[in-house]
Amino acid sequence: AAQVDPRLAEAAAQIDELEAELARTLGELIEAQQALQQTHERRNEVNEAASTEAAELEALVETLESENADLRRTVDAKIHRNAARHAAAEQSLEAERRGRADALAAAAAAFAAVQNAASIDDERP
């Protein structure tokens, strides 16, 4: 029986240990690669969802801005309409005041004429 050199046996054992360690490391690298791939895929999904949400938010902002502009136009129109109504009411009140003043002046003139006529009648024998 041939005798095995102890150095060869030790080298073979070290090679076996190194091969086992290499196999473990390779397995860990494969797992890490798969985890990294899943992380990239998830990041891409999140980015796509964020892009979609950003586009939806942008559309919502445009809709809200448009509705806000419509509301501003409506409010402005109501303000102008109320201002016109107020001005018309002021003019109507002023005309009514003038009409009353003119009526009072006419009544005062008529009263004065009646008083004058009465005093003329009183002076007659």
Short mmCIF file of C-alpha atoms in Angstrom, two decimals:
data_model
loop_
_atom_site.label_atom_id
_atom_site.label_comp_id
_atom_site.label_asym_id
_atom_site.label_seq_id
_atom_site.Cartn_x
_atom_site.Cartn_y
_atom_site.Cartn_z
CA ALA A 1 0.00 0.00 0.00
CA ALA A 2 1.28 3.27 -0.97
CA GLN A 3 1.61 5.78 1.77
CA VAL A 4 0.02 9.22 1.21
CA ASP A 5 2.21 12.19 1.86
CA PRO A 6 0.68 14.03 4.86
CA ARG A 7 1.27 17.34 3.11
CA LEU A 8 -0.79 16.19 0.14
CA ALA A 9 -3.56 15.01 2.43
CA GLU A 10 -3.53 18.36 4.25
CA ALA A 11 -3.52 20.27 0.96
CA ALA A 12 -6.43 18.15 -0.28
CA ALA A 13 -8.33 18.88 2.96
CA GLN A 14 -7.62 22.60 2.59
CA ILE A 15 -8.80 22.46 -1.03
CA ASP A 16 -12.00 20.73 0.11
CA GLU A 17 -12.54 23.44 2.79
CA LEU A 18 -11.85 26.19 0.27
CA GLU A 19 -14.27 24.60 -2.23
CA ALA A 20 -16.96 24.40 0.48
CA GLU A 21 -16.34 28.01 1.51
CA LEU A 22 -16.40 29.05 -2.16
CA ALA A 23 -19.72 27.21 -2.61
CA ARG A 24 -21.19 28.99 0.47
CA THR A 25 -19.91 32.35 -0.74
CA LEU A 26 -21.27 31.69 -4.23
CA GLY A 27 -24.67 30.80 -2.69
CA GLU A 28 -24.62 34.00 -0.64
CA LEU A 29 -23.70 36.01 -3.74
CA ILE A 30 -26.57 34.43 -5.68
CA GLU A 31 -28.99 35.24 -2.82
CA ALA A 32 -27.65 38.80 -2.64
CA GLN A 33 -28.02 39.14 -6.43
CA GLN A 34 -31.63 37.93 -6.22
CA ALA A 35 -32.38 40.30 -3.34
CA LEU A 36 -30.82 43.17 -5.29
CA GLN A 37 -32.88 42.25 -8.36
CA GLN A 38 -36.06 42.21 -6.24
CA THR A 39 -35.08 45.56 -4.74
CA HIS A 40 -34.61 47.02 -8.25
CA GLU A 41 -37.93 45.60 -9.37
CA ARG A 42 -39.68 47.02 -6.31
CA ARG A 43 -38.00 50.39 -6.81
CA ASN A 44 -39.18 50.40 -10.43
CA GLU A 45 -42.73 49.58 -9.29
CA VAL A 46 -42.60 52.36 -6.70
CA ASN A 47 -41.23 54.81 -9.29
CA GLU A 48 -43.98 53.87 -11.75
CA ALA A 49 -46.62 54.27 -9.04
CA ALA A 50 -45.11 57.62 -8.03
CA SER A 51 -45.10 58.77 -11.66
CA THR A 52 -48.72 57.74 -12.08
CA GLU A 53 -49.69 59.45 -8.85
CA ALA A 54 -47.77 62.59 -9.83
CA ALA A 55 -49.58 62.68 -13.18
CA GLU A 56 -52.93 62.21 -11.41
CA LEU A 57 -52.08 64.97 -8.94
CA GLU A 58 -51.04 67.27 -11.78
CA ALA A 59 -54.34 66.61 -13.54
CA LEU A 60 -56.19 67.26 -10.27
CA VAL A 61 -54.31 70.54 -9.78
CA GLU A 62 -55.22 71.60 -13.33
CA THR A 63 -58.87 70.72 -12.67
CA LEU A 64 -58.87 72.63 -9.38
CA GLU A 65 -57.21 75.65 -10.99
CA SER A 66 -59.82 75.62 -13.75
CA GLU A 67 -62.66 75.30 -11.24
CA ASN A 68 -61.10 78.06 -9.14
CA ALA A 69 -60.96 80.33 -12.20
CA ASP A 70 -64.62 79.52 -12.93
CA LEU A 71 -65.55 80.33 -9.34
CA ARG A 72 -63.61 83.60 -9.48
CA ARG A 73 -65.46 84.59 -12.65
CA THR A 74 -68.78 83.71 -11.00
CA VAL A 75 -67.91 85.68 -7.86
CA ASP A 76 -66.70 88.64 -9.92
CA ALA A 77 -69.93 88.59 -11.95
CA LYS A 78 -71.99 88.49 -8.75
CA ILE A 79 -69.97 91.35 -7.26
CA HIS A 80 -70.52 93.46 -10.39
CA ARG A 81 -74.22 92.55 -10.44
CA ASN A 82 -74.60 93.47 -6.76
CA ALA A 83 -72.69 96.72 -7.31
CA ALA A 84 -75.03 97.57 -10.22
CA ARG A 85 -78.07 96.73 -8.08
CA HIS A 86 -76.73 98.86 -5.25
CA ALA A 87 -76.11 101.79 -7.61
CA ALA A 88 -79.62 101.42 -9.04
CA ALA A 89 -81.10 101.32 -5.54
CA GLU A 90 -79.11 104.42 -4.56
CA GLN A 91 -80.34 106.22 -7.66
CA SER A 92 -83.90 105.12 -6.94
CA LEU A 93 -83.66 106.34 -3.33
CA GLU A 94 -82.16 109.64 -4.46
CA ALA A 95 -84.95 110.09 -6.99
CA GLU A 96 -87.50 109.23 -4.31
CA ARG A 97 -85.90 111.78 -1.94
CA ARG A 98 -85.92 114.41 -4.67
CA GLY A 99 -89.52 113.54 -5.46
CA ARG A 100 -90.50 113.92 -1.81
CA ALA A 101 -88.61 117.18 -1.53
CA ASP A 102 -90.33 118.44 -4.69
CA ALA A 103 -93.70 117.26 -3.34
CA LEU A 104 -93.03 118.98 0.00
CA ALA A 105 -92.02 122.15 -1.80
CA ALA A 106 -95.19 121.98 -3.90
CA ALA A 107 -97.29 121.33 -0.78
CA ALA A 108 -95.60 124.21 1.01
CA ALA A 109 -96.25 126.45 -2.00
CA ALA A 110 -99.89 125.33 -2.11
CA PHE A 111 -100.23 125.88 1.64
CA ALA A 112 -98.68 129.32 1.28
CA ALA A 113 -101.10 130.09 -1.55
CA VAL A 114 -104.01 128.92 0.58
CA GLN A 115 -102.74 131.02 3.49
CA ASN A 116 -102.30 133.97 1.19
CA ALA A 117 -105.80 133.53 -0.23
CA ALA A 118 -107.22 133.19 3.28
CA SER A 119 -105.51 136.36 4.43
CA ILE A 120 -106.87 138.18 1.37
CA ASP A 121 -110.36 136.91 2.21
CA ASP A 122 -109.91 138.04 5.81
CA GLU A 123 -109.02 141.54 4.62
CA ARG A 124 -112.22 141.90 2.61
CA PRO A 125 -115.15 143.61 4.27
#
